[in-house]
Amino acid sequence: MRVLVLGGGGREHALIWKLRQSPRITKLYCAPGNGGIAQEAECLPADLRNLDSLTALARQVKPDLTVVGPELPLTLGVVDEFTRQGWLVFGPTKAAAQLESSKSFAKEFLQRYHIPTAPYAICDSIEQVRSALSHFHAPVVVKADGLAAGKGVVIAKNKEEAAGVAAEMLSGKMVGEAGSRVVLEECLKGDELSFLVLSDGERVAPLVGAQDHKRVGDGDTGPNTGGMGAYSTADLVDDQMRDWLVNHIAKPVVEGMKAEGAEYKGVLYCGLMMTARGPMVLEFNCRFGDPETQPILMRLESDLLEAIEASIEGRVSEGDFRWSGDASVCVVMSSGGYPGTFAVGKRIDGLEDAATVEGVKVFHAGTTKRDGAYYTSGGRVLGVTARAADLETAVARAYQACGKICFDGAHYRKDIAARALKK
């Protein structure tokens, strides 16, 4: 079986790594891929922002299955187009992907189906923002409505700051067109949880839980990023909570989307805040998360290809996944300055040494390879991921491997999973 994976980040490297373990796959392609992925799949040039480019690529490669990694091709309608062409493709349609591409759509959807989420206001002008702020207590969360690569969320300490951030978003200066509409939200308190399910349009099967670390600095300080690390353990979500999340959040979303004529197939990522009032939805992603995919797939012991086929063919069940009871953790190594401006082209050393640490797999996110050496090419460069019988050992292994890798300006948080270890 020939499989094409669209994307070129750490998530896609993890997907490629796991798909390679399926005995039925004879050829793996990745477009555009990265330096690390090129060692495990054939990388092909592609413009993920251009539907015609992706269609032409599929005609050239003739894959038996295409797996869509990032959000942008989904929101452009790559699943709709590939399906029209009669090609097998994994992911939600453009209409279903609105859950991620428009935060205002997601909030109104949650309200329609009585799914727990924070109180909110949708604003198209600074005048609407100032009026709406009178109904909020500080701090206030300000979100760009559209896709902003995880950087369109700001927690404002007071209403003046919230108004200033909203004005900058609406002007297009902060996140471009993604900020042409903003959503204001009550700031929820609690522990974040990434809860992913596989859907076939009717049924859902939960994956193991993970916890992301969004802020760039230790102690959850600094601006939001696409994610600086994540961990997954067997006790992060117990059986009772897992069933509650499936029945009160994931299933109602899938059923609601079907009722509205936008059948949801693929992975649904529910970003939750576990508050004193119970779990509440912060956001949806319509694909595997990054970096959560890395530790989640490290714990997957069954065939990922078979689960993907179950989603496409409408036969998802609880038996689609088998999980290890081990713990896993991913530490993201980023370019200095990320998520702001940063330099690329820095030589990366120590990758071979890092790979010798027991239980470690280094997933490449923003790298290129030339003349036998790896160089940085993005904000998030590597996802150093480890698995062990317990979380403490997994964390120690990941940081031991990080210590062996060096490149100019390298930055990574030193406290991934620290709160869980304290508990």
Coordinates of C-alpha atoms in Angstrom, one line a residue:
M1 CA 0.0 0.0 0.0
R2 CA 1.3 3.5 -1.0
V3 CA 0.6 6.2 1.6
L4 CA 1.1 10.0 1.3
V5 CA 1.3 12.2 4.4
L6 CA 0.8 15.9 3.9
G7 CA 2.8 18.2 6.2
G8 CA 6.3 18.7 7.3
G9 CA 6.4 19.1 11.1
G10 CA 7.0 17.0 14.2
R11 CA 3.4 15.7 14.1
E12 CA 4.0 14.4 10.5
H13 CA 7.3 12.8 11.5
A14 CA 5.5 10.9 14.3
L15 CA 2.8 9.8 11.9
I16 CA 5.4 8.6 9.4
W17 CA 7.3 6.8 12.1
K18 CA 4.2 5.0 13.3
L19 CA 2.8 4.2 9.8
R20 CA 6.1 2.7 8.9
Q21 CA 5.4 0.0 11.5
S22 CA 2.4 -1.3 9.5
P23 CA 3.4 -4.4 7.5
R24 CA 0.8 -3.5 4.8
I25 CA 2.6 -0.2 3.8
T26 CA 5.1 -0.7 1.0
K27 CA 5.9 3.0 0.2
L28 CA 5.6 6.2 2.2
Y29 CA 5.7 9.7 0.8
C30 CA 5.6 13.0 2.7
A31 CA 5.0 16.4 1.2
P32 CA 6.9 18.6 1.9
G33 CA 8.5 16.7 4.8
N34 CA 11.7 17.8 6.5
G35 CA 15.3 16.7 7.1
G36 CA 14.4 14.0 9.6
I37 CA 11.3 12.7 7.7
A38 CA 13.5 12.2 4.6
Q39 CA 15.3 9.4 6.4
E40 CA 12.0 7.5 6.8
A41 CA 9.9 8.5 3.7
E42 CA 10.4 9.9 0.3
C43 CA 9.9 13.7 0.6
L44 CA 8.3 15.6 -2.3
P45 CA 7.9 19.3 -2.8
A46 CA 4.4 20.7 -2.3
D47 CA 2.6 23.9 -1.5
L48 CA 0.2 23.1 1.4
R49 CA -1.5 26.5 0.7
N50 CA -2.4 25.5 -2.8
L51 CA -5.1 23.0 -3.5
D52 CA -4.1 22.6 -7.2
S53 CA -0.6 21.8 -6.1
L54 CA -1.7 19.1 -3.8
T55 CA -4.1 17.6 -6.4
A56 CA -1.3 17.6 -9.0
L57 CA 1.0 15.8 -6.5
A58 CA -1.6 13.1 -5.8
R59 CA -2.0 12.5 -9.6
Q60 CA 1.7 12.1 -9.8
V61 CA 2.2 9.8 -6.8
K62 CA -1.1 7.9 -7.1
P63 CA -1.3 7.0 -3.4
D64 CA -3.7 4.4 -2.1
L65 CA -4.3 6.7 0.9
T66 CA -3.5 10.3 1.8
V67 CA -3.2 11.3 5.5
V68 CA -3.6 15.1 6.1
G69 CA -1.4 16.3 8.9
P70 CA -1.8 20.1 9.3
E71 CA -5.0 22.3 9.5
L72 CA -4.5 24.5 6.5
P73 CA -5.1 21.9 3.7
L74 CA -8.2 20.8 5.6
T75 CA -9.6 24.3 5.7
L76 CA -8.9 24.7 1.9
G77 CA -11.0 21.6 1.2
V78 CA -8.3 19.0 0.3
V79 CA -10.5 16.2 1.6
D80 CA -13.5 17.4 -0.4
E81 CA -11.4 17.6 -3.6
F82 CA -9.6 14.3 -3.1
T83 CA -12.9 12.6 -2.4
R84 CA -14.4 14.1 -5.6
Q85 CA -11.5 12.6 -7.5
G86 CA -12.2 9.2 -6.0
W87 CA -9.1 9.1 -3.9
L88 CA -9.0 7.7 -0.3
V89 CA -8.1 10.5 2.1
F90 CA -8.1 10.8 5.9
G91 CA -9.5 13.9 7.6
P92 CA -12.6 16.1 7.9
T93 CA -14.2 18.1 5.1
K94 CA -13.9 21.9 4.7
A95 CA -17.3 22.3 6.4
A96 CA -16.4 20.0 9.3
A97 CA -13.0 21.7 9.7
Q98 CA -14.8 25.0 10.6
L99 CA -14.6 23.8 14.2
E100 CA -11.0 24.8 14.0
S101 CA -10.8 27.4 11.3
S102 CA -13.4 29.6 13.0
K103 CA -13.5 30.1 16.7
S104 CA -16.7 32.0 16.5
F105 CA -18.3 29.1 14.6
A106 CA -17.0 26.7 17.3
K107 CA -18.4 28.8 20.2
E108 CA -21.8 29.1 18.6
F109 CA -21.9 25.4 17.8
L110 CA -21.0 24.6 21.4
Q111 CA -23.8 26.8 22.6
R112 CA -26.3 25.3 20.2
Y113 CA -25.6 21.8 21.5
H114 CA -25.2 22.7 25.2
I115 CA -21.6 21.5 25.3
P116 CA -19.8 23.1 28.3
T117 CA -17.5 26.1 27.4
A118 CA -16.6 29.5 28.7
P119 CA -18.9 32.5 28.4
Y120 CA -17.9 34.5 25.3
A121 CA -18.5 37.4 23.0
I122 CA -17.9 37.7 19.2
C123 CA -16.7 41.0 18.0
D124 CA -16.0 42.5 14.5
S125 CA -14.9 46.0 15.7
I126 CA -13.1 47.7 18.5
E127 CA -16.4 49.4 19.5
Q128 CA -18.0 45.9 19.9
V129 CA -15.0 44.8 21.9
R130 CA -15.2 47.8 24.3
S131 CA -18.9 47.2 24.8
A132 CA -18.6 43.5 25.4
L133 CA -15.7 43.9 27.9
S134 CA -18.2 45.5 30.4
H135 CA -19.6 42.0 30.8
F136 CA -16.3 40.3 31.7
H137 CA -14.1 40.2 34.8
A138 CA -10.3 40.3 34.3
P139 CA -8.3 38.4 33.2
V140 CA -9.9 38.1 29.7
V141 CA -8.9 35.8 26.9
V142 CA -8.7 37.4 23.5
K143 CA -8.7 35.0 20.5
A144 CA -8.3 35.6 16.8
D145 CA -11.2 34.0 15.0
G146 CA -9.1 32.3 12.3
L147 CA -6.0 30.1 12.1
A148 CA -3.0 31.6 13.7
A149 CA -0.6 28.6 14.2
G150 CA -1.3 28.5 18.0
K151 CA -0.3 32.2 18.4
G152 CA -3.7 33.9 18.1
V153 CA -4.6 33.6 21.8
V154 CA -3.7 36.2 24.5
I155 CA -4.6 36.2 28.1
A156 CA -5.0 39.9 29.0
K157 CA -4.5 40.8 32.6
N158 CA -7.0 43.7 32.5
K159 CA -9.7 45.1 30.2
E160 CA -7.4 47.9 28.9
E161 CA -4.9 45.3 27.8
A162 CA -7.7 43.2 26.3
A163 CA -8.9 46.1 24.3
G164 CA -5.4 46.9 23.1
V165 CA -4.8 43.3 22.0
A166 CA -8.1 43.1 20.2
A167 CA -7.4 46.3 18.4
E168 CA -4.1 45.0 17.2
M169 CA -5.7 41.7 16.0
L170 CA -8.5 43.5 14.2
S171 CA -6.1 45.8 12.5
G172 CA -4.3 42.8 11.0
K173 CA -1.0 43.7 12.6
M174 CA -0.8 40.7 14.9
V175 CA -2.0 37.7 13.0
G176 CA -3.2 39.0 9.6
E177 CA -6.6 38.0 8.3
A178 CA -7.0 35.5 11.2
G179 CA -7.7 38.5 13.4
S180 CA -10.4 40.2 11.3
R181 CA -12.9 38.9 13.9
V182 CA -12.1 38.3 17.6
V183 CA -13.6 36.2 20.4
L184 CA -13.5 37.3 24.0
E185 CA -13.8 34.6 26.6
E186 CA -13.9 34.2 30.4
C187 CA -10.5 33.0 31.6
L188 CA -11.0 29.5 33.0
K189 CA -8.8 28.1 35.8
G190 CA -7.7 24.5 36.1
D191 CA -5.5 22.0 34.3
E192 CA -5.5 21.8 30.5
L193 CA -6.2 18.4 28.9
S194 CA -5.8 17.4 25.2
F195 CA -8.5 14.7 24.5
L196 CA -8.5 13.2 21.1
V197 CA -11.0 10.9 19.5
L198 CA -11.2 9.1 16.2
S199 CA -14.5 9.5 14.4
D200 CA -16.2 7.9 11.4
G201 CA -19.0 10.4 11.3
E202 CA -21.2 8.5 13.8
R203 CA -19.0 6.6 16.3
V204 CA -16.0 7.7 18.2
A205 CA -13.0 5.9 19.8
P206 CA -10.9 7.8 22.3
L207 CA -7.2 8.0 22.2
V208 CA -5.1 8.3 25.4
G209 CA -5.0 11.8 27.0
A210 CA -2.2 14.2 26.9
Q211 CA -1.3 17.6 28.4
D212 CA 0.3 20.3 26.3
H213 CA 2.5 23.2 27.5
K214 CA 1.6 26.2 25.4
R215 CA 3.7 29.0 26.8
V216 CA 7.3 29.5 25.7
G217 CA 8.8 29.8 29.1
D218 CA 9.2 27.8 32.3
G219 CA 6.3 28.2 34.8
D220 CA 3.9 28.9 31.9
T221 CA 5.4 32.3 31.3
G222 CA 5.8 34.3 28.0
P223 CA 3.6 34.2 24.9
N224 CA 1.6 31.3 23.6
T225 CA 3.3 29.0 21.0
G226 CA 2.2 26.1 18.9
G227 CA 3.3 23.9 21.9
M228 CA 6.6 23.5 23.8
G229 CA 6.1 20.0 25.0
A230 CA 3.5 17.4 26.1
Y231 CA 3.2 14.3 28.1
S232 CA 0.8 11.3 28.3
T233 CA 0.2 8.8 31.2
A234 CA -2.3 6.1 31.9
D235 CA -3.7 8.0 34.9
L236 CA -4.1 11.4 33.2
V237 CA -7.7 10.4 32.3
D238 CA -9.3 7.7 34.3
D239 CA -12.0 5.4 32.8
Q240 CA -14.9 7.3 34.4
M241 CA -13.7 10.7 33.1
R242 CA -12.9 9.3 29.7
D243 CA -16.4 8.0 29.3
W244 CA -17.9 11.3 30.5
L245 CA -15.8 13.2 27.9
V246 CA -16.8 10.9 25.2
N247 CA -20.6 11.0 26.0
H248 CA -20.8 14.7 26.9
I249 CA -18.4 16.3 24.5
A250 CA -17.0 14.2 21.7
K251 CA -20.2 12.3 20.7
P252 CA -22.4 15.4 20.9
V253 CA -19.9 17.3 18.6
V254 CA -19.9 14.5 16.0
E255 CA -23.7 14.1 16.2
G256 CA -24.2 17.8 16.0
M257 CA -22.0 18.1 12.9
K258 CA -23.8 15.3 11.2
A259 CA -27.2 17.0 12.0
E260 CA -25.9 20.2 10.3
G261 CA -24.8 18.3 7.2
A262 CA -21.1 18.3 7.9
E263 CA -20.3 14.7 8.8
Y264 CA -17.1 14.6 10.8
K265 CA -14.6 12.0 9.9
G266 CA -11.0 11.9 11.2
V267 CA -9.4 12.9 14.4
L268 CA -11.2 15.4 16.6
Y269 CA -8.9 17.2 19.1
C270 CA -10.8 18.6 22.1
G271 CA -8.7 21.1 24.0
L272 CA -10.2 21.2 27.5
M273 CA -9.9 23.0 30.8
M274 CA -10.6 20.7 33.8
T275 CA -12.2 23.3 36.0
A276 CA -13.9 23.1 39.4
R277 CA -17.2 23.3 37.5
G278 CA -16.1 20.3 35.4
P279 CA -14.5 19.9 31.9
M280 CA -15.0 22.8 29.6
V281 CA -14.0 23.1 25.9
L282 CA -11.3 25.7 25.1
E283 CA -10.9 24.9 21.4
F284 CA -11.1 22.2 18.8
N285 CA -8.4 21.1 16.3
C286 CA -9.6 19.0 13.4
R287 CA -6.4 16.8 13.2
F288 CA -3.8 15.3 15.4
G289 CA -2.2 17.9 17.8
D290 CA 1.4 19.0 17.7
P291 CA 3.3 18.1 20.0
E292 CA 0.7 15.8 21.6
T293 CA 0.9 13.4 18.7
Q294 CA 4.5 12.5 19.5
P295 CA 3.9 11.2 23.1
I296 CA 0.5 9.7 22.2
L297 CA 1.9 7.6 19.3
M298 CA 4.8 6.5 21.4
R299 CA 2.3 4.7 23.6
L300 CA 0.3 3.2 20.7
E301 CA 0.9 -0.5 20.3
S302 CA -1.7 -1.3 17.5
D303 CA -1.6 -0.5 13.8
L304 CA -2.3 3.2 13.1
L305 CA -3.2 2.3 9.4
E306 CA -6.0 0.1 10.5
A307 CA -7.5 2.8 12.7
I308 CA -7.4 5.3 9.9
E309 CA -9.1 2.9 7.6
A310 CA -11.9 2.3 10.2
S311 CA -12.5 6.1 10.2
I312 CA -12.8 6.3 6.5
E313 CA -14.9 3.2 6.1
G314 CA -17.4 4.0 8.8
R315 CA -16.5 1.2 11.3
V316 CA -14.8 2.9 14.2
S317 CA -14.9 1.0 17.5
E318 CA -13.3 0.9 20.9
G319 CA -11.1 -1.9 19.7
D320 CA -9.3 0.2 17.2
F321 CA -6.5 1.1 19.6
R322 CA -4.2 -0.8 22.0
W323 CA -2.1 1.3 24.4
S324 CA 0.9 0.8 26.5
G325 CA 0.6 1.6 30.2
D326 CA 4.0 3.4 30.0
A327 CA 4.4 7.1 30.3
S328 CA 5.7 9.3 27.5
V329 CA 6.9 12.9 27.2
C330 CA 7.9 15.2 24.4
V331 CA 10.2 18.2 24.9
V332 CA 10.3 20.7 22.0
M333 CA 13.6 22.3 21.2
S334 CA 13.0 25.6 19.4
S335 CA 14.9 28.4 17.7
G336 CA 16.0 31.3 19.8
G337 CA 13.3 34.0 19.6
Y338 CA 10.4 31.7 18.8
P339 CA 7.4 32.4 18.7
G340 CA 8.7 35.8 17.6
T341 CA 11.4 36.4 15.0
F342 CA 14.2 33.9 14.8
A343 CA 17.1 32.9 12.6
V344 CA 17.3 29.6 10.6
G345 CA 20.2 27.7 9.1
K346 CA 21.9 26.8 12.4
R347 CA 23.8 23.5 12.3
I348 CA 22.4 20.9 14.7
D349 CA 24.9 18.6 16.4
G350 CA 24.4 15.6 18.8
L351 CA 21.4 13.9 17.2
E352 CA 23.1 10.6 16.9
D353 CA 24.1 10.7 20.6
A354 CA 20.6 11.7 21.6
A355 CA 19.2 8.7 19.8
T356 CA 21.3 6.3 21.9
V357 CA 19.4 7.2 25.1
E358 CA 17.1 4.3 26.0
G359 CA 13.4 4.8 25.0
V360 CA 14.1 8.0 23.0
K361 CA 12.9 9.0 19.5
V362 CA 13.8 12.5 18.2
F363 CA 11.1 13.8 15.9
H364 CA 12.1 16.5 13.5
A365 CA 9.9 19.5 13.1
G366 CA 11.8 22.4 11.5
T367 CA 15.0 20.9 9.9
T368 CA 16.7 20.5 6.6
K369 CA 19.6 18.2 5.7
R370 CA 22.4 19.0 3.3
D371 CA 25.9 17.7 2.9
G372 CA 25.3 15.1 5.6
A373 CA 24.4 17.6 8.3
Y374 CA 21.1 18.9 9.8
Y375 CA 20.2 22.6 10.0
T376 CA 17.3 24.5 11.6
S377 CA 14.6 25.7 9.3
G378 CA 11.7 26.6 11.6
G379 CA 10.6 27.9 15.0
R380 CA 10.0 24.5 16.5
V381 CA 13.0 22.4 15.5
L382 CA 12.9 19.1 17.3
G383 CA 10.5 17.1 19.5
V384 CA 12.7 15.0 21.8
T385 CA 10.3 12.2 22.9
A386 CA 10.8 9.4 25.4
R387 CA 8.9 6.5 26.8
A388 CA 9.4 4.7 30.1
A389 CA 7.5 2.6 32.7
D390 CA 6.9 5.8 34.7
L391 CA 6.7 9.5 34.0
E392 CA 9.8 10.4 36.1
T393 CA 12.0 8.1 34.1
A394 CA 10.5 9.3 30.8
V395 CA 11.1 12.9 31.7
A396 CA 14.7 12.1 32.7
R397 CA 15.4 10.3 29.4
A398 CA 14.0 13.1 27.3
Y399 CA 16.1 15.8 29.1
Q400 CA 19.2 13.6 29.0
A401 CA 18.7 13.4 25.2
C402 CA 18.1 17.2 25.0
G403 CA 21.4 17.7 26.7
K404 CA 23.2 15.9 24.0
I405 CA 21.8 18.1 21.2
C406 CA 23.1 21.6 20.4
F407 CA 22.5 24.4 17.9
D408 CA 23.0 28.1 18.1
G409 CA 20.1 29.7 20.1
A410 CA 18.5 26.5 21.1
H411 CA 15.7 27.0 23.6
Y412 CA 13.5 24.4 25.5
R413 CA 11.5 24.4 28.6
K414 CA 13.0 22.7 31.6
D415 CA 9.7 22.0 33.3
I416 CA 7.6 19.8 30.9
A417 CA 5.4 17.5 33.1
A418 CA 6.8 19.1 36.3
R419 CA 3.3 19.7 37.7
A420 CA 2.4 16.1 37.2
L421 CA 5.6 14.9 38.9
K422 CA 4.8 17.1 41.9
K423 CA 1.4 15.6 42.2

